[in-house]
Short mmCIF file of C-alpha atoms in Angstrom, two decimals:
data_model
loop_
_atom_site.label_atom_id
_atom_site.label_comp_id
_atom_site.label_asym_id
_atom_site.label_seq_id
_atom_site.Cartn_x
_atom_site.Cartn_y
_atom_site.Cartn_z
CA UNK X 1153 -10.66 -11.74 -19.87
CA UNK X 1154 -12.88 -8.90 -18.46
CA UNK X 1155 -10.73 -5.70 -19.59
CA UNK X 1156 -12.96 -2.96 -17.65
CA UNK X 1157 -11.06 -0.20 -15.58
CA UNK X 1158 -10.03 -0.89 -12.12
CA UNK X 1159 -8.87 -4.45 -12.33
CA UNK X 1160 -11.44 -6.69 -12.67
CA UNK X 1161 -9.22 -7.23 -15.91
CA UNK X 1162 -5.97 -8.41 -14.12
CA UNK X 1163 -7.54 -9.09 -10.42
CA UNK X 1164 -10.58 -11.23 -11.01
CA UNK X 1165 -9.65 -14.42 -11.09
CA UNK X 1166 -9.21 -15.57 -7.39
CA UNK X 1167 -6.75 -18.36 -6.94
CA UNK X 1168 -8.87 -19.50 -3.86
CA UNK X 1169 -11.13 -21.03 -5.44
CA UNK X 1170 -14.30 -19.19 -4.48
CA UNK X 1171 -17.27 -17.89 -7.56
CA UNK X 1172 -16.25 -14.81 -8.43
CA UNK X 1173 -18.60 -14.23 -11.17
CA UNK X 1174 -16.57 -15.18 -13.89
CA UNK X 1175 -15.22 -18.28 -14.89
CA UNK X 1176 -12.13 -19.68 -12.48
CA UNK X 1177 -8.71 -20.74 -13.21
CA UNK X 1178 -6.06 -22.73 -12.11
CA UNK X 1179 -3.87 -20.73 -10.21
CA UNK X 1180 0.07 -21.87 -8.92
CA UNK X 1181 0.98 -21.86 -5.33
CA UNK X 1182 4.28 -19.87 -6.78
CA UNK X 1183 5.58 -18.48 -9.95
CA UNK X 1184 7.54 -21.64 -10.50
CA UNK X 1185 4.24 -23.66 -11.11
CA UNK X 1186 3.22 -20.82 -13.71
CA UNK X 1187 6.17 -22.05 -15.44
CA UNK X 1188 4.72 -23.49 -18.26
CA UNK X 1189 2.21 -21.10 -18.33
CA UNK X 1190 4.45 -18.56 -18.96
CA UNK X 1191 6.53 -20.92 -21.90
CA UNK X 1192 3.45 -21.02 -23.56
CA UNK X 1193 2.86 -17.27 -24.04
CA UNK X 1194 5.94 -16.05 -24.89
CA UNK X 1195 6.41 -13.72 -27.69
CA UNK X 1196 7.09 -15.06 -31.31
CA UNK X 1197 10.96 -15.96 -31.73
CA UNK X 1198 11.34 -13.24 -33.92
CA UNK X 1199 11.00 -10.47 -31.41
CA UNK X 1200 13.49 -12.28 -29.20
CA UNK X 1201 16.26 -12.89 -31.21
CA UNK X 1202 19.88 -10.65 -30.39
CA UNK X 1203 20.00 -7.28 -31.55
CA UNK X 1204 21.64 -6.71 -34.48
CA UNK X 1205 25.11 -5.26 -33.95
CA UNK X 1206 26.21 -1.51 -34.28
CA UNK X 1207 28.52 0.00 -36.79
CA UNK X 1208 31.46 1.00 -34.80
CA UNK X 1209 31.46 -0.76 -31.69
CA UNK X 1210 34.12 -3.17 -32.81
CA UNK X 1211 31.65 -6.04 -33.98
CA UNK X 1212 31.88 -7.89 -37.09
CA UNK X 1213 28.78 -8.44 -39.32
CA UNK X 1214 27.75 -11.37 -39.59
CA UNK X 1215 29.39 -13.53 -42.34
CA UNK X 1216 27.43 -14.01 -45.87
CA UNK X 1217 25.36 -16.80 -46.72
CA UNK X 1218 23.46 -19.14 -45.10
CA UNK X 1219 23.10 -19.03 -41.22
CA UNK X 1220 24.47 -21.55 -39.56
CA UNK X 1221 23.97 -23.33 -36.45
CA UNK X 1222 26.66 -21.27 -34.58
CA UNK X 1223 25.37 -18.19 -35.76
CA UNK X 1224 22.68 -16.60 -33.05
CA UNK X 1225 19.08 -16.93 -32.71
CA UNK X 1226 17.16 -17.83 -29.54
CA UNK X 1227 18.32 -20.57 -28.05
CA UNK X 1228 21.42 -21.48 -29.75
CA UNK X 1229 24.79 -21.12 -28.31
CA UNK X 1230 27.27 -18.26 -29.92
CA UNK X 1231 29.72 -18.75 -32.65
CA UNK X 1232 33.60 -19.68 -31.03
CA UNK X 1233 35.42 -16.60 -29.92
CA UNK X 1234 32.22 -14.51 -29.71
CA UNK X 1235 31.13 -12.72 -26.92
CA UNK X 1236 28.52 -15.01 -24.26
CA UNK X 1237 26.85 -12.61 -23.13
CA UNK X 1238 26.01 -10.69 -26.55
CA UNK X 1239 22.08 -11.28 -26.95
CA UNK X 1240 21.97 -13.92 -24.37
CA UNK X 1241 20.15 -13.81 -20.60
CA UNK X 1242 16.27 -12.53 -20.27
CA UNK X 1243 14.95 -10.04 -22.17
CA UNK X 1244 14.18 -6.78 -20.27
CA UNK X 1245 10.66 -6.67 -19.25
CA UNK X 1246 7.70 -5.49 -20.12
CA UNK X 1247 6.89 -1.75 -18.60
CA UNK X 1248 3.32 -0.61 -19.85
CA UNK X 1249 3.24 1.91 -17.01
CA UNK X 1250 5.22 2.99 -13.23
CA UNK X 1251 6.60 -0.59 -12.68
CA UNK X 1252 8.14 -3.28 -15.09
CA UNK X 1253 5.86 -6.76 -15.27
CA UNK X 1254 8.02 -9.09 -13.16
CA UNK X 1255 9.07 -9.28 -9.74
CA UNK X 1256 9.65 -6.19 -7.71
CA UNK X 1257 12.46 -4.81 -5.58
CA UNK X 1258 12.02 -2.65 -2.96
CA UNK X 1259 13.23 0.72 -4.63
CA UNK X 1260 10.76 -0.76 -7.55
CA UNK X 1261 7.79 -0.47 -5.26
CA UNK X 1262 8.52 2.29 -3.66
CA UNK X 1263 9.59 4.41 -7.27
CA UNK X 1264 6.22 3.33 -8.85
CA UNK X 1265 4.47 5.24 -6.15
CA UNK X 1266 6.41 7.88 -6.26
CA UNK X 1267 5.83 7.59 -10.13
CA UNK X 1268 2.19 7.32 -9.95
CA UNK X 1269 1.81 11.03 -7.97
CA UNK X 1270 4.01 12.16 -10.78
CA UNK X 1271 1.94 10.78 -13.89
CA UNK X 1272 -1.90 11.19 -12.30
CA UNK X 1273 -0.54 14.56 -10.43
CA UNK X 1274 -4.10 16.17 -11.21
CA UNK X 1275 -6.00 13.36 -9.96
CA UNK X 1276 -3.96 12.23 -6.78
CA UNK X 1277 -3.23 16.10 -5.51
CA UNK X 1278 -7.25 16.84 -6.18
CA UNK X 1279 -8.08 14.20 -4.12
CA UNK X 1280 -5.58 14.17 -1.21
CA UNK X 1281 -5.92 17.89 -0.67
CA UNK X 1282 -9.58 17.68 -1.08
CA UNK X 1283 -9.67 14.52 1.84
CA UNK X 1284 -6.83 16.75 3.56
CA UNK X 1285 -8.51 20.10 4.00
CA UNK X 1286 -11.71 18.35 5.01
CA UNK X 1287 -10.26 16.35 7.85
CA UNK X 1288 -7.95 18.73 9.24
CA UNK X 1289 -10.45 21.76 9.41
CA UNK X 1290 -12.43 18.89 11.28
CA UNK X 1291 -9.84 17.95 13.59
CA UNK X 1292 -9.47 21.81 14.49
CA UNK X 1293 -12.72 22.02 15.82
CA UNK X 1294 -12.63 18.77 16.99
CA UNK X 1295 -8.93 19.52 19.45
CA UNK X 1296 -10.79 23.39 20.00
CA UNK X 1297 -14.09 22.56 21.37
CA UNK X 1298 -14.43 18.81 21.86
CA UNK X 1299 -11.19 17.15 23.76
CA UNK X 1300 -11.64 16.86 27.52
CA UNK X 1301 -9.39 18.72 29.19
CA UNK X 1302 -6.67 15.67 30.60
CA UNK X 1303 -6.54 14.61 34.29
CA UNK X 1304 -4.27 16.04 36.86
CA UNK X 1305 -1.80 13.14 37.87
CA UNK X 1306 -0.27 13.61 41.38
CA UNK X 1307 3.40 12.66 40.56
CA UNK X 1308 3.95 11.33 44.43
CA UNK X 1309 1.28 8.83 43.87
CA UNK X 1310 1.83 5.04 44.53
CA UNK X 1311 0.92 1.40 44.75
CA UNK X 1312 -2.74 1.38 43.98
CA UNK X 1313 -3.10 4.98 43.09
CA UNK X 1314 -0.50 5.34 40.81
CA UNK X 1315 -2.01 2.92 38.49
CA UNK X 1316 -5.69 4.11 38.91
CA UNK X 1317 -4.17 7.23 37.87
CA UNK X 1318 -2.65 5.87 34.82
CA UNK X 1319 -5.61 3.71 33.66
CA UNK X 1320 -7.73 7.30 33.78
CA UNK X 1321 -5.11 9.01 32.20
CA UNK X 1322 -5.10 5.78 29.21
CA UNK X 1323 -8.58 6.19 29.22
CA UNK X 1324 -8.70 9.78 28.53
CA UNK X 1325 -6.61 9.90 26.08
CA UNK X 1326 -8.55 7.31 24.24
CA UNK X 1327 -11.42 8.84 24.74
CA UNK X 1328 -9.66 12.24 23.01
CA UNK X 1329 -8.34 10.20 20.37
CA UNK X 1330 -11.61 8.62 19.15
CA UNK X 1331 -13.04 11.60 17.11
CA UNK X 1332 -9.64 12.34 15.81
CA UNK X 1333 -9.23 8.30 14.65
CA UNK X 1334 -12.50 8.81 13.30
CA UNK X 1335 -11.80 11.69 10.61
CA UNK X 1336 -8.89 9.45 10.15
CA UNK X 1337 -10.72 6.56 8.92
CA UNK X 1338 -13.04 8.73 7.06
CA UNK X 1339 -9.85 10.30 5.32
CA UNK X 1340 -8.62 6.84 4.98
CA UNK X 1341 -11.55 4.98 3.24
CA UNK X 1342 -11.76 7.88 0.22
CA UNK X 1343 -7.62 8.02 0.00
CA UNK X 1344 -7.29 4.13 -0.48
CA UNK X 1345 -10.39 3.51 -2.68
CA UNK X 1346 -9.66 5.98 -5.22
CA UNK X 1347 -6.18 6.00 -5.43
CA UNK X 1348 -5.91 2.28 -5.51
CA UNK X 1349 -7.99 2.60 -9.01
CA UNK X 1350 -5.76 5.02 -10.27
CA UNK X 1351 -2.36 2.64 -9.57
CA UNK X 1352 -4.12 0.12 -11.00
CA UNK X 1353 -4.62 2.30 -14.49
CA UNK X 1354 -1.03 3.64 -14.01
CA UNK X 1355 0.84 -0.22 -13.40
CA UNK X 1356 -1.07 -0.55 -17.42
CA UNK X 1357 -0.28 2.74 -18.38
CA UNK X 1358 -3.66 3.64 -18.66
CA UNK X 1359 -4.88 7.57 -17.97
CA UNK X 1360 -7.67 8.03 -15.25
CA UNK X 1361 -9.26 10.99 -14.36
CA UNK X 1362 -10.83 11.69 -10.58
CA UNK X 1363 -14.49 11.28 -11.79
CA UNK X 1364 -13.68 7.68 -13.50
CA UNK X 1365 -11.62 6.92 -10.32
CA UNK X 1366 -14.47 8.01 -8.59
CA UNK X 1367 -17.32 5.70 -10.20
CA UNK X 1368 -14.68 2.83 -10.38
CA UNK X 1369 -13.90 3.05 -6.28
CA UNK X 1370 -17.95 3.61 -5.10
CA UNK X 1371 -19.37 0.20 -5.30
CA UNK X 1372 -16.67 -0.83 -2.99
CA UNK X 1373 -16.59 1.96 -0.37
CA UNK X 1374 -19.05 0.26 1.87
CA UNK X 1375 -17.01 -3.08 2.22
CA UNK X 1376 -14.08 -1.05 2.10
CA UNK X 1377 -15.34 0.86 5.47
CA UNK X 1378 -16.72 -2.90 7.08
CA UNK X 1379 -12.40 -3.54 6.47
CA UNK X 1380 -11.00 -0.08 8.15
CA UNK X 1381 -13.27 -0.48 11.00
CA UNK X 1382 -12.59 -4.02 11.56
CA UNK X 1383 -8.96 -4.48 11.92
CA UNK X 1384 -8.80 -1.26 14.10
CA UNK X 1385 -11.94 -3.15 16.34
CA UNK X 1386 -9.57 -6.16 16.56
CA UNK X 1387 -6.62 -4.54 17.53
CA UNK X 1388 -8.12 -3.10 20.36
CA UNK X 1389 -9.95 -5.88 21.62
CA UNK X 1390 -6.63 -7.83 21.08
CA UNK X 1391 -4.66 -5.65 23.14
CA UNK X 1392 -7.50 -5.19 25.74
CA UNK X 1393 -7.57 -8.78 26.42
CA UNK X 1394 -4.05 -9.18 26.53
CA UNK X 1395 -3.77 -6.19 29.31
CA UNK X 1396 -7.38 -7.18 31.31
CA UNK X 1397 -6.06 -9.93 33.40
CA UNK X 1398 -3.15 -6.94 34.64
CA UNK X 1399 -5.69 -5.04 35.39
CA UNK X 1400 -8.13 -7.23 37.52
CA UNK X 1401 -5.24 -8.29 39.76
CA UNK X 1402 -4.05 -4.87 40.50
CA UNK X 1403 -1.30 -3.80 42.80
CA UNK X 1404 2.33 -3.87 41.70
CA UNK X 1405 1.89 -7.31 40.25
CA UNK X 1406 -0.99 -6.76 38.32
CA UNK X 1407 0.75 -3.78 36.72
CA UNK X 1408 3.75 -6.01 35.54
CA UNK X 1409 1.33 -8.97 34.17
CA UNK X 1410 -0.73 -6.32 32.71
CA UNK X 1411 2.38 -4.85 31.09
CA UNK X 1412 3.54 -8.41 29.92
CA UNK X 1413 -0.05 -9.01 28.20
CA UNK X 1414 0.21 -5.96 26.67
CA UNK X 1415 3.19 -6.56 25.08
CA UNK X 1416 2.39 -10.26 23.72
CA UNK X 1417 -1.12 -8.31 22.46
CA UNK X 1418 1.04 -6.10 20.86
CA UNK X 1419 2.69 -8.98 18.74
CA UNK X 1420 -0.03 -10.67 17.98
CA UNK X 1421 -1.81 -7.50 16.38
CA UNK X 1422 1.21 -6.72 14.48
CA UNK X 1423 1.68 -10.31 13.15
CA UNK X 1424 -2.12 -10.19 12.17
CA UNK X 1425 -2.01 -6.92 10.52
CA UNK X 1426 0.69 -7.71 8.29
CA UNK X 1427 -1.12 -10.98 7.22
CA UNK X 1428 -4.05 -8.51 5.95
CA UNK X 1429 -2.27 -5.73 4.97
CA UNK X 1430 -3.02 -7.00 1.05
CA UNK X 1431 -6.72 -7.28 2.07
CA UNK X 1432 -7.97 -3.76 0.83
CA UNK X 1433 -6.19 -4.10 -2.61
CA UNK X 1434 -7.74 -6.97 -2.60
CA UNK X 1435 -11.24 -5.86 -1.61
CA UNK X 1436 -11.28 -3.49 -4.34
CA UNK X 1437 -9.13 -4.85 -7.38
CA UNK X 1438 -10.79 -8.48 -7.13
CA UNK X 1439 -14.21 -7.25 -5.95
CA UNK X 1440 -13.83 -9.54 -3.04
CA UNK X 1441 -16.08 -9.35 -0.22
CA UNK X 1442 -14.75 -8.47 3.22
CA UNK X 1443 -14.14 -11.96 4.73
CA UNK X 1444 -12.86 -13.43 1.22
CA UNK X 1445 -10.47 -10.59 0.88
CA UNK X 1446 -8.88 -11.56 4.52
CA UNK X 1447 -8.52 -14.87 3.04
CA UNK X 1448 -7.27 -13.43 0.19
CA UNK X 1449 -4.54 -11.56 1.74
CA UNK X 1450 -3.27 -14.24 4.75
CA UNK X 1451 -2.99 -16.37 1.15
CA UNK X 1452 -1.01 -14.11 -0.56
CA UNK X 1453 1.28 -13.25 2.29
CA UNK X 1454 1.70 -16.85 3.31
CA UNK X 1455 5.84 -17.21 3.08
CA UNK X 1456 6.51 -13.55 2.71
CA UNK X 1457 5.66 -12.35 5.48
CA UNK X 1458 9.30 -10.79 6.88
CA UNK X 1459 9.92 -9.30 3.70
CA UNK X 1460 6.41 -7.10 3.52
CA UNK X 1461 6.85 -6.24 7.05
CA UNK X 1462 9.77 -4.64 6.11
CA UNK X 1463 8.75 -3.31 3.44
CA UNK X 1464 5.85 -1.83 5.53
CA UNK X 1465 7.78 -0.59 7.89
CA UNK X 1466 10.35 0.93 5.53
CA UNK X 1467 7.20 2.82 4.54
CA UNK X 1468 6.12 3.87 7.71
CA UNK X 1469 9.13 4.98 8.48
CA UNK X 1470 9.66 7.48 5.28
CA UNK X 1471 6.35 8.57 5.84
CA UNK X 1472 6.67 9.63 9.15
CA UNK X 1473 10.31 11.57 8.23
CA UNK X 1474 8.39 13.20 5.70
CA UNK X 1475 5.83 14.38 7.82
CA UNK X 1476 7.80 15.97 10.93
CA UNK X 1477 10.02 17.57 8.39
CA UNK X 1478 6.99 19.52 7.05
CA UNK X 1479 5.61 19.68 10.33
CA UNK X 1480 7.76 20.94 12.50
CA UNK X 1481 8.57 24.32 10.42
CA UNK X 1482 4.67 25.15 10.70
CA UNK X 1483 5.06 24.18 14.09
CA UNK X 1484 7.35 26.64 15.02
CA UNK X 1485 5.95 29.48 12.97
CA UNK X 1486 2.76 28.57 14.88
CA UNK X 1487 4.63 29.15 18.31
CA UNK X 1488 5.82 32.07 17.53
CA UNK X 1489 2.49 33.54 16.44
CA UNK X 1490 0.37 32.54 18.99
CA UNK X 1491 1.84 33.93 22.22
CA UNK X 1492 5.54 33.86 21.21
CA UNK X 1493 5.17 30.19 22.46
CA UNK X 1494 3.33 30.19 25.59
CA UNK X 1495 0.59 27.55 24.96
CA UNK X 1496 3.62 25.22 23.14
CA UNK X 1497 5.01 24.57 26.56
CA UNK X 1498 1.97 24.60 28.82
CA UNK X 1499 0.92 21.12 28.54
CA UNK X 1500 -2.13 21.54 27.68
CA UNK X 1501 -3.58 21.48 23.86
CA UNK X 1502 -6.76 23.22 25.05
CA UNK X 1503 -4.20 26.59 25.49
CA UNK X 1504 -4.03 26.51 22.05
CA UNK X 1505 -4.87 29.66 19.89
CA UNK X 1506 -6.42 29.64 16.66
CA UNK X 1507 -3.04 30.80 14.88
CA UNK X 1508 -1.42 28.09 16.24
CA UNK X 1509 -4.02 25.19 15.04
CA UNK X 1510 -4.52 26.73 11.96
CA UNK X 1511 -0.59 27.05 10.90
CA UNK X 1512 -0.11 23.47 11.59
CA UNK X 1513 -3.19 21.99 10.47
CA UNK X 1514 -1.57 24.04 7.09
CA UNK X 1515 1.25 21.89 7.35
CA UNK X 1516 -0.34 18.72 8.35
CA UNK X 1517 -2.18 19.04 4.71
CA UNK X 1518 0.58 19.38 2.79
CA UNK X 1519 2.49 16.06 4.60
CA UNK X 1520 -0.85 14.35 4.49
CA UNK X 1521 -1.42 15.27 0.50
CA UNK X 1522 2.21 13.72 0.18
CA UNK X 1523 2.13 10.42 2.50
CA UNK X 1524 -1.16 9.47 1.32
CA UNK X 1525 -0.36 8.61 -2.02
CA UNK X 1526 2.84 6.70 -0.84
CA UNK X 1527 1.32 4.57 1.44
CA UNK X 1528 -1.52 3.99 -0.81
CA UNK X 1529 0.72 3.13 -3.31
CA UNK X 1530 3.12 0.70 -1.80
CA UNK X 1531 0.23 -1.41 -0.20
CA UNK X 1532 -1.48 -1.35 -3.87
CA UNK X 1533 2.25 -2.22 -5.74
CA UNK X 1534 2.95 -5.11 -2.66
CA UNK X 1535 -0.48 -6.95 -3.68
CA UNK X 1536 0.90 -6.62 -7.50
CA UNK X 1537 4.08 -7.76 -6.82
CA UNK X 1538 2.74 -11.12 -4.46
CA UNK X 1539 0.48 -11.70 -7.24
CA UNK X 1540 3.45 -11.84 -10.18
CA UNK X 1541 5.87 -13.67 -8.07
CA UNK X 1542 2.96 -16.29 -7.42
CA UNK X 1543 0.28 -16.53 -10.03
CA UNK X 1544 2.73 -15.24 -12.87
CA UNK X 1545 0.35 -12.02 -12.85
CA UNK X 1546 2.44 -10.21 -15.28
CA UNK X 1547 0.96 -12.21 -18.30
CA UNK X 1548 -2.50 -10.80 -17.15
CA UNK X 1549 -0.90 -7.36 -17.13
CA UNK X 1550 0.86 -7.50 -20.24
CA UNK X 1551 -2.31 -8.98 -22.12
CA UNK X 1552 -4.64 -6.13 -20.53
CA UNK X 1553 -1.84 -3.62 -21.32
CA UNK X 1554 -2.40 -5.01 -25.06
CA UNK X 1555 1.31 -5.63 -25.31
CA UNK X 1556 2.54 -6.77 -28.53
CA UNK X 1557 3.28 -11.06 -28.20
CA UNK X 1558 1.04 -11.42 -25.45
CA UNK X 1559 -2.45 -12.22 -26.91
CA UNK X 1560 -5.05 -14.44 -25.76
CA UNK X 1561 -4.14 -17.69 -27.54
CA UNK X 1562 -6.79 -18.54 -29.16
CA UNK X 1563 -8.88 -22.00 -28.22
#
């Protein structure tokens, strides 16, 4: 088993069946397949059998002499009048690093990326401040000198007019969003490459540094880029084709079929982007290529695909709480300086002053140094946890983790 950083260790055998450049394996459609897998590796009895009992806590020693076949070890049921549950059940699992090596709850995913900004603090702050500061002085002069200034809707408009009026008004606002989604992406490629190295070292408990992160995540940035573009590209032509009929028809009816399209677009993209959502994990901890790792993902999402769009959401959700509660102090501050609040209520960003971008682009860093690493972090820990809870990844883990009863067994 390749045991470089990043995870080829763990993440290079595909269960898909296509060359990955090293030699394939049988993988399970679910952990319960892996079954006998996983009977195979287990540690030596030894390190298994019930802890021996504490003076003082009302427990008997054992009884001289011989054991007998009442008395413990794996396997065997307890003596009469003991205690069941003493030594019995699964051990506790293995935890090399942020999460333990079995299946994951939802506070489990969620604490190991938390837990990974606490251990790799150095590496994860340098880098989302760096990304943060970068995109945010862009988007400054981006909102100061480049956005259009928005078109003047006449509220008494109807029939035709009215929705003329709202298409330019769509249109404008896409075309104001574009350079912002851009720095976005940009932001977006750096943030997920590197930091989904360094949860990769911290699930193994491994140190990483930014420069090692670094020359891990390069080789992959261009496919990693052909990804973020895509799935944006077929969003948009998703929900363009679901609103175009709408729009050709025009008139009142046109406006409610457009609406309707929209709306079924809407669900499609959604239902789509949660079947690739594993797709950049897998891009860069299985060195798939960009098709393969679409594959990849709609594979490892097949059957779960309610409980990671929760899970998604969940994080979308916390993300965006965390956010407006950093930004909306800054916000205010920046009201007050520029104008005591003038350009807030105008309606128009271009009446911005500089005090005001500036103060909130301040806190826009600081949420976007914080939600980064989350969101990076749950989709990296969601692709683990698929991976245990179907191909028994844990044993993988444990054996690149160099965990005690977990060795290659030897041909």
């Amino acid at each position: 088993m390749n045991d470089s950083p990043g995870w080829a260790s763990p993440g290079s055998a595909p269960s898909d069946g296509e060359d990955s450049g090293t030699p394939g394996q049988p993988e399970p459609s679910d952990r319960a397949r892996a079954s006998s897998q996983w009977s195979r590796n287990q540690p030596p009895a030894g390190q298994w059998s019930p802890p021996a009992a504490t003076p003082g806590q009302g427990t008997p020693p054992p009884p001289p002499g011989p054991p007998g076949p009442q008395q413990g070890g794996w396997g065997r049921p307890p003596a009469p009048g003991g205690n069941w549950n003493h030594g019995w059940g699964p051990a506790p699992a293995a935890k090399p690093g942020v999460i333990p090596l079995r299946p994951l709850g939802v506070g489990e995913i969620l604490d190991g990326a938390v837990s990974t900004m606490r251990a790799h603090w150095r590496t994860v702050l340098g880098l989302t401040l760096t990304v943060a500061v970068i995109t945010q002085i862009a988007d400054i002069l981006v909102q100061r000198y480049l956005l259009p200034d928005p078109p003047e809707i006449d509220p008494n408009a109807t029939g035709t007019e009215a929705i003329d009026q709202a298409f330019d008004s769509l249109r404008s606002s896409l075309l104001g969003l574009l350079p912002v989604a851009v720095l976005a992406l940009i932001g977006t490629l750096f943030v997920t490459a590197v930091l989904t190295v360094v949860i990769s070292r911290s699930v193994l408990g491994r140190p990483v540094t930014l420069r090692e992160a670094w020359a891990e995540a390069r080789p992959r940035l261009l496919p990693l880029l052909g990804l973020l573009v895509l799935l944006p590209l077929m969003a948009g032509a998703i929900v363009g084709i679901g609103i175009l009929p709408g729009a050709l028809i025009g008139s009142n009816g046109g406006a409610a079929l457009a609406g309707l399209g929209g709306l079924a677009a809407v669900v499609v993209v959604i239902w789509l982007l949660v079947q690739f959502s594993l797709a950049a994990p897998a891009l860069m901890l299985e060195r798939q290529g960009l098709v393969k790792s679409l594959r990849r993902s709609a594979k490892l999402v097949r059957g779960a695909w309610w409980r990671i769009f929760g899970i998604t959401l969940l994080t979308l959700l916390l993300t965006f709480i965390v956010s407006m509660i950093i930004a909306i102090p800054f916000t205010v501050i920046g009201t007050l300086v520029d104008d005591g609040g003038g350009s807030l209520f105008s309606g128009s960003t271009s009446d911005f002053g500089w005090p005001f971008l500036i103060i909130t682009e301040i806190g826009a860093v600081i949420g976007s140094a914080i939600t980064y690493p989350i969101s990076a972090g749950v989709a990296a820990l969601l692709y683990v946890d698929q991976r245990i809870r179907r191909e028994a990844l844990d044993l993988d883990l444990a054996r690149a983790a160099n965990l005690p009863g977990y060795e290659t067994p030897r041909s």
